[in-house]
CSV table of C-alpha atoms and ligand atoms in Angstrom, one decimal:
chain,number,residue,atom,x,y,z
Z,608,MET,CA,-17.4,-19.7,5.1
Z,609,PHE,CA,-16.6,-16.1,6.1
Z,610,ASN,CA,-19.8,-14.0,6.0
Z,611,ARG,CA,-18.6,-10.4,5.6
Z,612,ARG,CA,-22.0,-8.9,5.9
Z,613,LYS,CA,-22.7,-10.7,9.1
Z,614,PHE,CA,-19.3,-9.8,10.5
Z,615,LEU,CA,-19.7,-6.1,9.6
Z,616,GLY,CA,-23.1,-6.1,11.3
Z,617,SER,CA,-21.7,-7.4,14.5
Z,618,SER,CA,-18.6,-5.3,14.4
Z,619,LEU,CA,-20.7,-2.1,14.1
Z,620,LEU,CA,-22.6,-2.9,17.2
Z,621,ALA,CA,-19.5,-3.4,19.2
Z,622,SER,CA,-17.6,-0.6,17.6
Z,623,THR,CA,-16.4,2.6,19.2
Z,624,GLY,CA,-17.5,4.7,16.2
Z,625,TRP,CA,-19.6,7.8,16.4
Z,626,PHE,CA,-23.0,8.8,15.1
Z,627,LEU,CA,-22.9,12.2,13.3
Z,628,ARG,CA,-25.9,14.3,12.4
Z,629,THR,CA,-26.1,14.8,8.6
Z,630,PRO,CA,-26.1,18.6,8.2
Z,631,GLY,CA,-29.5,20.1,7.6
Z,632,THR,CA,-31.4,16.8,8.4
Z,633,THR,CA,-32.5,14.9,11.4
Z,634,SER,CA,-30.7,11.7,10.3
Z,635,PHE,CA,-27.5,10.4,11.7
Z,636,THR,CA,-24.7,8.7,9.9
Z,637,TYR,CA,-22.5,6.1,11.7
Z,638,VAL,CA,-18.8,6.9,11.4
Z,639,ASN,CA,-16.4,4.1,12.2
Z,640,LYS,CA,-13.5,6.1,13.6
Z,641,PRO,CA,-10.7,6.1,14.3
Z,642,ILE,CA,-9.6,3.2,12.1
Z,643,VAL,CA,-6.5,2.2,10.1
Z,644,ILE,CA,-6.2,-0.3,7.3
Z,645,SER,CA,-3.2,-1.5,5.3
Z,646,THR,CA,-2.1,-4.0,2.7
Z,647,TRP,CA,-1.0,-7.5,3.3
Z,648,ASP,CA,-0.5,-9.5,6.5
Z,649,PHE,CA,2.4,-7.4,7.6
Z,650,GLY,CA,0.0,-4.5,7.8
Z,651,LYS,CA,-1.1,-5.9,11.2
Z,652,ALA,CA,2.2,-4.8,12.9
Z,653,ALA,CA,2.2,-1.5,10.9
Z,654,ASN,CA,-1.4,-0.9,12.0
Z,655,ALA,CA,-0.5,-1.5,15.6
Z,656,ALA,CA,2.0,1.4,15.4
Z,657,ALA,CA,-0.5,3.6,13.7
Z,658,TRP,CA,-3.1,2.7,16.3
Z,659,GLU,CA,-0.9,3.8,19.1
Z,660,LEU,CA,-1.4,7.4,17.8
Z,661,LEU,CA,-5.0,7.1,16.5
Z,662,SER,CA,-6.3,5.7,19.8
Z,663,ARG,CA,-4.9,8.7,21.6
Z,664,GLN,CA,-6.6,11.2,19.3
Z,665,GLY,CA,-3.5,11.4,17.1
Z,666,LYS,CA,-3.6,12.7,13.6
Z,667,ALA,CA,-4.1,10.3,10.7
Z,668,LEU,CA,-1.1,11.8,8.9
Z,669,ASP,CA,1.2,11.0,11.9
Z,670,ALA,CA,-0.4,7.6,12.2
Z,671,VAL,CA,0.2,6.5,8.6
Z,672,GLU,CA,3.8,7.7,8.7
Z,673,ALA,CA,4.5,5.9,12.0
Z,674,GLY,CA,2.7,2.8,10.7
Z,675,VAL,CA,4.5,2.2,7.5
Z,676,LYS,CA,7.9,2.9,9.1
Z,677,ILE,CA,7.5,-0.6,10.8
Z,678,PRO,CA,7.9,-2.6,7.5
Z,679,GLU,CA,10.4,0.0,6.2
Z,680,ALA,CA,12.7,-0.9,9.0
Z,681,ASP,CA,12.1,-4.7,8.9
Z,682,PRO,CA,15.0,-6.5,7.2
Z,683,ASN,CA,12.8,-9.6,6.8
Z,684,ASN,CA,10.4,-7.7,4.6
Z,685,HIS,CA,11.9,-8.0,1.1
Z,686,SER,CA,9.7,-5.5,-0.6
Z,687,VAL,CA,9.8,-2.4,1.5
Z,688,GLY,CA,12.7,-0.3,2.8
Z,689,TYR,CA,15.6,-2.0,4.6
Z,690,GLY,CA,16.1,-5.5,3.2
Z,691,GLY,CA,14.1,-4.7,0.1
Z,692,LEU,CA,15.2,-6.7,-3.0
Z,693,PRO,CA,17.5,-4.6,-5.2
Z,694,ASP,CA,17.1,-3.8,-8.9
Z,695,ARG,CA,19.0,-5.8,-11.4
Z,696,ASP,CA,22.1,-3.8,-10.9
Z,697,GLY,CA,22.1,-4.4,-7.1
Z,698,HIS,CA,20.7,-1.1,-6.0
Z,699,VAL,CA,17.9,-1.0,-3.4
Z,700,THR,CA,15.8,1.9,-4.8
Z,701,LEU,CA,12.8,3.0,-2.8
Z,702,ASP,CA,9.5,4.7,-3.8
Z,703,ALA,CA,7.1,6.3,-1.3
Z,704,CYS,CA,4.4,8.9,-1.0
Z,705,ILE,CA,2.1,10.4,1.6
Z,706,MET,CA,-1.1,12.5,1.4
Z,707,ASP,CA,-3.1,14.3,4.0
Z,708,GLU,CA,-6.7,15.6,4.5
Z,709,ASN,CA,-5.9,18.9,2.7
Z,710,SER,CA,-4.6,17.3,-0.5
Z,711,ASN,CA,-1.1,18.1,0.6
Z,712,CYS,CA,1.2,15.4,-0.7
Z,713,GLY,CA,4.8,14.5,-1.0
Z,714,SER,CA,6.7,11.7,-2.8
Z,715,VAL,CA,10.2,10.3,-3.4
Z,716,MET,CA,11.1,8.1,-6.3
Z,717,SER,CA,14.1,5.8,-6.7
Z,718,LEU,CA,15.6,7.0,-3.4
Z,719,GLU,CA,18.7,5.0,-2.3
Z,720,ASN,CA,20.4,4.5,1.1
Z,721,ILE,CA,17.7,6.0,3.3
Z,722,ILE,CA,15.8,3.6,5.5
Z,723,HIS,CA,12.6,5.7,5.9
Z,724,PRO,CA,11.6,7.1,2.5
Z,725,ILE,CA,8.1,7.8,3.8
Z,726,SER,CA,9.6,10.4,6.2
Z,727,VAL,CA,11.5,12.0,3.3
Z,728,ALA,CA,8.3,12.1,1.3
Z,729,ARG,CA,6.6,13.9,4.2
Z,730,LEU,CA,9.4,16.4,4.4
Z,731,VAL,CA,9.1,17.0,0.6
Z,732,MET,CA,5.4,17.8,1.3
Z,733,GLU,CA,6.1,20.0,4.3
Z,734,LYS,CA,9.3,21.8,3.4
Z,735,THR,CA,9.4,22.3,-0.3
Z,736,PRO,CA,7.1,23.9,-2.9
Z,737,HIS,CA,7.2,20.5,-4.8
Z,738,ILE,CA,5.5,17.2,-4.6
Z,739,VAL,CA,8.1,14.8,-6.0
Z,740,LEU,CA,11.8,14.5,-5.6
Z,741,ALA,CA,13.6,11.7,-7.5
Z,742,GLY,CA,16.9,9.8,-7.3
Z,743,ASP,CA,20.0,11.7,-6.4
Z,744,GLY,CA,18.0,15.0,-5.7
Z,745,ALA,CA,15.9,13.1,-3.2
Z,746,LEU,CA,18.9,11.7,-1.5
Z,747,GLN,CA,20.6,15.1,-1.3
Z,748,PHE,CA,17.4,16.6,0.2
Z,749,ALA,CA,17.2,13.8,2.7
Z,750,LEU,CA,20.9,14.2,3.8
Z,751,ALA,CA,20.5,17.9,4.1
Z,752,ASN,CA,17.6,17.3,6.4
Z,753,GLY,CA,19.5,15.0,8.8
Z,754,PHE,CA,18.7,11.6,7.4
Z,755,LYS,CA,21.6,9.1,7.6
Z,756,LYS,CA,23.0,7.3,4.6
Z,757,GLU,CA,22.8,3.5,5.2
Z,758,ASN,CA,23.4,0.3,3.3
Z,759,LEU,CA,19.9,-1.2,2.7
Z,760,LEU,CA,21.1,-4.3,0.9
Z,761,THR,CA,21.0,-7.0,3.6
Z,762,PRO,CA,23.1,-10.2,3.2
Z,763,GLU,CA,19.9,-12.2,2.5
Z,764,SER,CA,18.7,-9.8,-0.2
Z,765,GLU,CA,22.1,-9.7,-1.8
Z,766,LYS,CA,22.1,-13.5,-1.9
Z,767,MET,CA,18.8,-13.6,-3.6
Z,768,TRP,CA,19.9,-11.0,-6.1
Z,769,LYS,CA,23.1,-13.0,-6.9
Z,770,GLU,CA,21.0,-16.1,-7.5
Z,771,TRP,CA,18.8,-14.2,-9.7
Z,772,LEU,CA,21.8,-12.8,-11.6
Z,773,ARG,CA,22.8,-16.3,-12.7
Z,774,GLN,CA,19.8,-16.3,-15.1
Z,775,SER,CA,19.0,-12.6,-15.1
Z,776,LYS,CA,15.6,-13.4,-16.4
Z,777,TYR,CA,13.7,-10.1,-16.4
Z,778,GLU,CA,10.3,-11.5,-15.6
Z,779,PRO,CA,8.5,-9.7,-12.8
Z,780,VAL,CA,6.7,-12.4,-10.8
Z,781,ILE,CA,3.3,-11.7,-9.5
Z,782,ASN,CA,2.4,-12.2,-5.9
Z,783,VAL,CA,0.0,-15.0,-6.3
Z,784,GLU,CA,-0.3,-16.7,-2.9
Z,785,ASN,CA,2.8,-16.7,-0.7
Z,786,LYS,CA,6.0,-16.9,-2.7
Z,787,LYS,CA,9.4,-17.7,-1.2
Z,788,TYR,CA,12.5,-17.2,-3.2
Z,789,SER,CA,14.3,-20.6,-3.3
Z,790,ALA,CA,18.0,-20.4,-4.1
Z,791,ALA,CA,17.9,-24.1,-5.0
Z,792,ASP,CA,15.4,-23.9,-7.8
Z,793,LYS,CA,16.0,-20.2,-8.4
Z,794,SER,CA,12.4,-19.3,-8.3
Z,795,PHE,CA,9.7,-18.1,-5.9
Z,796,ALA,CA,8.0,-21.1,-4.3
Z,797,PRO,CA,4.9,-21.1,-2.1
Z,798,GLY,CA,5.3,-20.6,1.6
Z,799,GLY,CA,7.2,-17.5,2.3
Z,800,PRO,CA,7.4,-13.7,1.8
Z,801,GLN,CA,6.2,-12.5,-1.5
Z,802,ASN,CA,8.6,-11.1,-4.1
Z,803,HIS,CA,6.8,-7.8,-4.1
Z,804,ASP,CA,4.2,-6.5,-1.8
Z,805,THR,CA,4.0,-2.8,-1.0
Z,806,ILE,CA,2.5,-1.4,2.1
Z,807,GLY,CA,-0.3,1.1,1.5
Z,808,MET,CA,-2.0,2.4,4.6
Z,809,LEU,CA,-5.1,4.5,5.0
Z,810,ALA,CA,-6.3,6.0,8.3
Z,811,LEU,CA,-9.3,8.0,9.5
Z,812,ASP,CA,-8.6,9.8,12.8
Z,813,ALA,CA,-10.9,10.8,15.7
Z,814,ALA,CA,-11.3,14.2,14.1
Z,815,GLY,CA,-12.7,12.6,11.0
Z,816,ASN,CA,-9.7,13.3,8.8
Z,817,LEU,CA,-8.2,10.9,6.3
Z,818,SER,CA,-4.6,10.4,5.3
Z,819,GLY,CA,-2.6,7.7,3.5
Z,820,ALA,CA,0.9,6.5,2.9
Z,821,CYS,CA,2.5,4.0,0.5
Z,822,THR,CA,6.1,2.7,0.5
Z,823,THR,CA,7.9,0.0,-1.4
Z,824,SER,CA,11.2,-1.2,-2.9
Z,825,GLY,CA,9.2,-1.9,-6.0
Z,826,LEU,CA,9.4,-4.9,-8.3
Z,827,ALA,CA,12.3,-7.2,-7.4
Z,828,PHE,CA,15.2,-7.0,-9.9
Z,829,LYS,CA,13.6,-4.2,-11.9
Z,830,MET,CA,15.5,-2.1,-14.4
Z,831,HIS,CA,17.6,0.6,-12.6
Z,832,GLY,CA,15.5,3.7,-12.4
Z,833,ARG,CA,12.2,2.0,-12.9
Z,834,VAL,CA,9.5,3.6,-10.8
Z,835,GLY,CA,6.2,1.9,-10.0
Z,836,ASP,CA,2.8,3.2,-9.0
Z,837,SER,CA,3.5,3.5,-5.3
Z,838,PRO,CA,5.0,7.0,-5.2
Z,839,ILE,CA,2.7,8.4,-7.8
Z,840,ILE,CA,-0.2,10.4,-6.3
Z,841,GLY,CA,-3.4,9.1,-7.9
Z,842,ALA,CA,-1.9,5.7,-8.9
Z,843,GLY,CA,-0.5,4.1,-5.7
Z,844,LEU,CA,-2.3,6.3,-3.3
Z,845,PHE,CA,-5.1,8.9,-3.3
Z,846,VAL,CA,-6.9,10.7,-0.5
Z,847,ASP,CA,-9.9,13.0,-0.9
Z,848,ASN,CA,-11.1,14.0,2.6
Z,849,GLU,CA,-14.7,14.6,1.4
Z,850,ILE,CA,-15.0,11.1,-0.1
Z,851,GLY,CA,-12.4,8.5,0.9
Z,852,ALA,CA,-9.0,7.1,0.2
Z,853,ALA,CA,-7.4,4.3,-1.7
Z,854,THR,CA,-4.1,2.5,-2.2
Z,855,SER,CA,-2.8,-0.3,-4.4
Z,856,THR,CA,-0.3,-3.1,-4.5
Z,857,GLY,CA,0.8,-5.4,-7.4
Z,858,VAL,CA,2.2,-4.7,-10.8
Z,859,GLY,CA,2.6,-0.9,-10.8
Z,860,GLU,CA,2.6,-0.4,-14.5
Z,861,GLU,CA,-1.0,-1.7,-14.7
Z,862,VAL,CA,-2.1,0.6,-11.9
Z,863,ILE,CA,-0.4,3.7,-13.4
Z,864,ARG,CA,-2.2,3.0,-16.7
Z,865,ILE,CA,-5.6,3.5,-15.1
Z,866,VAL,CA,-4.5,5.9,-12.4
Z,867,GLY,CA,-5.9,3.3,-10.1
Z,868,SER,CA,-6.3,4.8,-6.6
Z,869,HIS,CA,-7.8,8.0,-8.0
Z,870,LEU,CA,-10.2,5.9,-10.0
Z,871,VAL,CA,-11.3,4.0,-6.9
Z,872,VAL,CA,-11.9,7.2,-5.0
Z,873,GLU,CA,-13.9,8.6,-7.9
Z,874,ASN,CA,-15.9,5.3,-8.0
Z,875,MET,CA,-16.8,5.9,-4.3
Z,876,ARG,CA,-17.7,9.5,-5.1
Z,877,LEU,CA,-20.3,8.0,-7.5
Z,878,GLY,CA,-21.8,6.1,-4.6
Z,879,LEU,CA,-20.0,2.7,-4.8
Z,880,SER,CA,-19.0,1.0,-1.6
Z,881,PRO,CA,-15.2,0.7,-1.1
Z,882,ARG,CA,-15.3,-3.0,-2.2
Z,883,ASP,CA,-17.3,-2.3,-5.3
Z,884,ALA,CA,-15.1,0.8,-6.1
Z,885,CYS,CA,-12.0,-1.4,-6.0
Z,886,ARG,CA,-13.7,-4.1,-8.0
Z,887,LYS,CA,-14.6,-1.6,-10.8
Z,888,ALA,CA,-10.9,-0.6,-11.0
Z,889,VAL,CA,-9.9,-4.2,-11.2
Z,890,GLU,CA,-12.5,-4.7,-13.9
Z,891,ARG,CA,-10.9,-1.8,-15.9
Z,892,ILE,CA,-7.5,-3.6,-15.9
Z,893,VAL,CA,-8.9,-7.1,-16.6
Z,894,THR,CA,-11.2,-6.1,-19.5
Z,895,ARG,CA,-8.4,-4.0,-21.1
Z,896,ASP,CA,-6.4,-7.2,-21.7
Z,897,PRO,CA,-8.1,-10.3,-20.3
Z,898,GLN,CA,-5.3,-12.6,-21.4
Z,899,LYS,CA,-2.6,-10.6,-19.8
Z,900,ALA,CA,-4.6,-10.2,-16.7
Z,901,LYS,CA,-4.4,-13.9,-16.0
Z,902,GLY,CA,-0.7,-13.4,-15.2
Z,903,LEU,CA,-1.0,-10.2,-13.2
Z,904,GLN,CA,-1.7,-9.3,-9.7
Z,905,VAL,CA,-3.1,-5.9,-8.6
Z,906,GLY,CA,-5.0,-5.3,-5.4
Z,907,PHE,CA,-6.8,-2.2,-4.3
Z,908,LEU,CA,-7.8,-1.2,-0.8
Z,909,ALA,CA,-10.2,1.6,0.0
Z,910,MET,CA,-11.8,3.4,2.9
Z,911,LYS,CA,-14.7,5.8,2.8
Z,912,LYS,CA,-15.1,8.9,4.9
Z,913,ASP,CA,-17.4,7.0,7.2
Z,914,GLY,CA,-14.7,4.4,8.0
Z,915,SER,CA,-16.2,1.6,6.0
Z,916,TYR,CA,-13.6,-0.2,4.0
Z,917,GLY,CA,-13.1,-2.9,1.3
Z,918,ALA,CA,-10.7,-4.4,-1.2
Z,919,PHE,CA,-10.6,-6.3,-4.5
Z,920,CYS,CA,-7.8,-7.9,-6.4
Z,921,ILE,CA,-7.1,-9.8,-9.7
Z,922,GLN,CA,-5.7,-13.0,-8.3
Z,923,LYS,CA,-6.4,-14.8,-5.0
Z,924,GLY,CA,-3.9,-14.1,-2.3
Z,925,PHE,CA,-4.1,-10.4,-1.5
Z,926,THR,CA,-4.8,-9.8,2.2
Z,927,TYR,CA,-5.3,-6.6,4.2
Z,928,ALA,CA,-5.2,-5.7,7.9
Z,929,VAL,CA,-7.7,-3.7,9.8
Z,930,ARG,CA,-7.4,-2.0,13.2
Z,931,SER,CA,-10.1,0.0,14.9
Z,932,GLY,CA,-11.7,0.2,18.4
Z,933,SER,CA,-13.7,-2.9,17.7
Z,934,GLU,CA,-11.4,-5.1,15.6
Z,935,GLU,CA,-7.9,-6.2,14.8
Z,936,LYS,CA,-8.1,-8.5,11.9
Z,937,ILE,CA,-6.6,-9.7,8.7
Z,938,TYR,CA,-9.0,-10.2,5.8
Z,939,GLU,CA,-8.5,-12.0,2.5
Z,940,SER,CA,-9.6,-9.8,-0.4
Z,941,GLU,CA,-12.1,-11.1,-3.0
Z,942,SER,CA,-10.5,-11.6,-6.3
Z,943,TRP,CA,-11.5,-11.5,-10.0
Z,944,PHE,CA,-10.1,-15.0,-10.7
Z,945,SER,CA,-10.8,-17.7,-8.1
J,1559,SD4,C1,5.4,-1.5,-7.8
J,1559,SD4,N1,3.2,-1.7,-6.8
J,1559,SD4,O1,6.5,-1.0,-7.7
J,1559,SD4,C2,4.6,-1.8,-6.6
J,1559,SD4,C3,5.0,-3.2,-6.1
J,1559,SD4,C4,4.0,-3.9,-5.3
J,1559,SD4,O2,3.0,-5.8,-4.6
J,1559,SD4,O3,3.1,-3.4,-4.8
J,1559,SD4,N2,4.0,-5.1,-5.2
J,1559,SD4,O4,4.9,-1.7,-8.9
């Protein structure tokens, strides 16, 4: 069985992190940096792009943007960017947000026809006095800033949507284990890409600064205009450079209700480890409605200012990817239900 404590022990020894003196004391704190973590198995490829920058003293903000652009451009990923499953009316509508070490943040909601919503979110942060642009306004802003309008509905996603339309059952399916959409039995069966799995990415750079990014096409076949947790600062993503950062995946409505990522960071502020901070947030969801929680998936992923990290989810099956100077690995998150 995987022994996380043992693994962490050995990874710290081999790591390239730094020891920093705690101000006003003679003690030193180990800081595991730079490091990047992200949700799901496909986080591995995204981390690799982020690592390109982080390993060369790049900024965490640039790293998370570059990282999440990988699944955004991947037509085989049906829950992020290009190739994302559409809403029930056939529109691919994208949600994304980004946050840096100075609490600067930007977000786009329900953005259509732009392959990299994360870069639009960053521009909202950097070029406007606002934090969120939605729908057509977000599209106009993107086009005015040189983004190209593209059709994001791939033939494969369109086929899945048309199959779904036959029954039009509005029943968001949770990502319990790997689900593959089967046209034959019109459902998500084990063994393939999940029907919804956002990428949330958190990075700590060599300068010791944290940033995060989160991007998704949201729940498959959602109502047109539905926005999940992913582009909502505090829900799908939160960064506090003094404490740590968190991100989430799963049924966004449940994350919004508890302002999940903010809650995880506040739990770390109170002294909990990243894993325990995530668990506490999951506990909040589960205890609110234990019966409902049996049919829900939500996963949280967190990193502290010292580069330690952890995750927790409701149902088995949530994985996350880690890249640092000492490891490149995918972990399975612990879950509330086994
Ligand atoms: C949403 N949280 O739109 C996103 C979807 C997701 O794993 O993360 N799925 O609610």
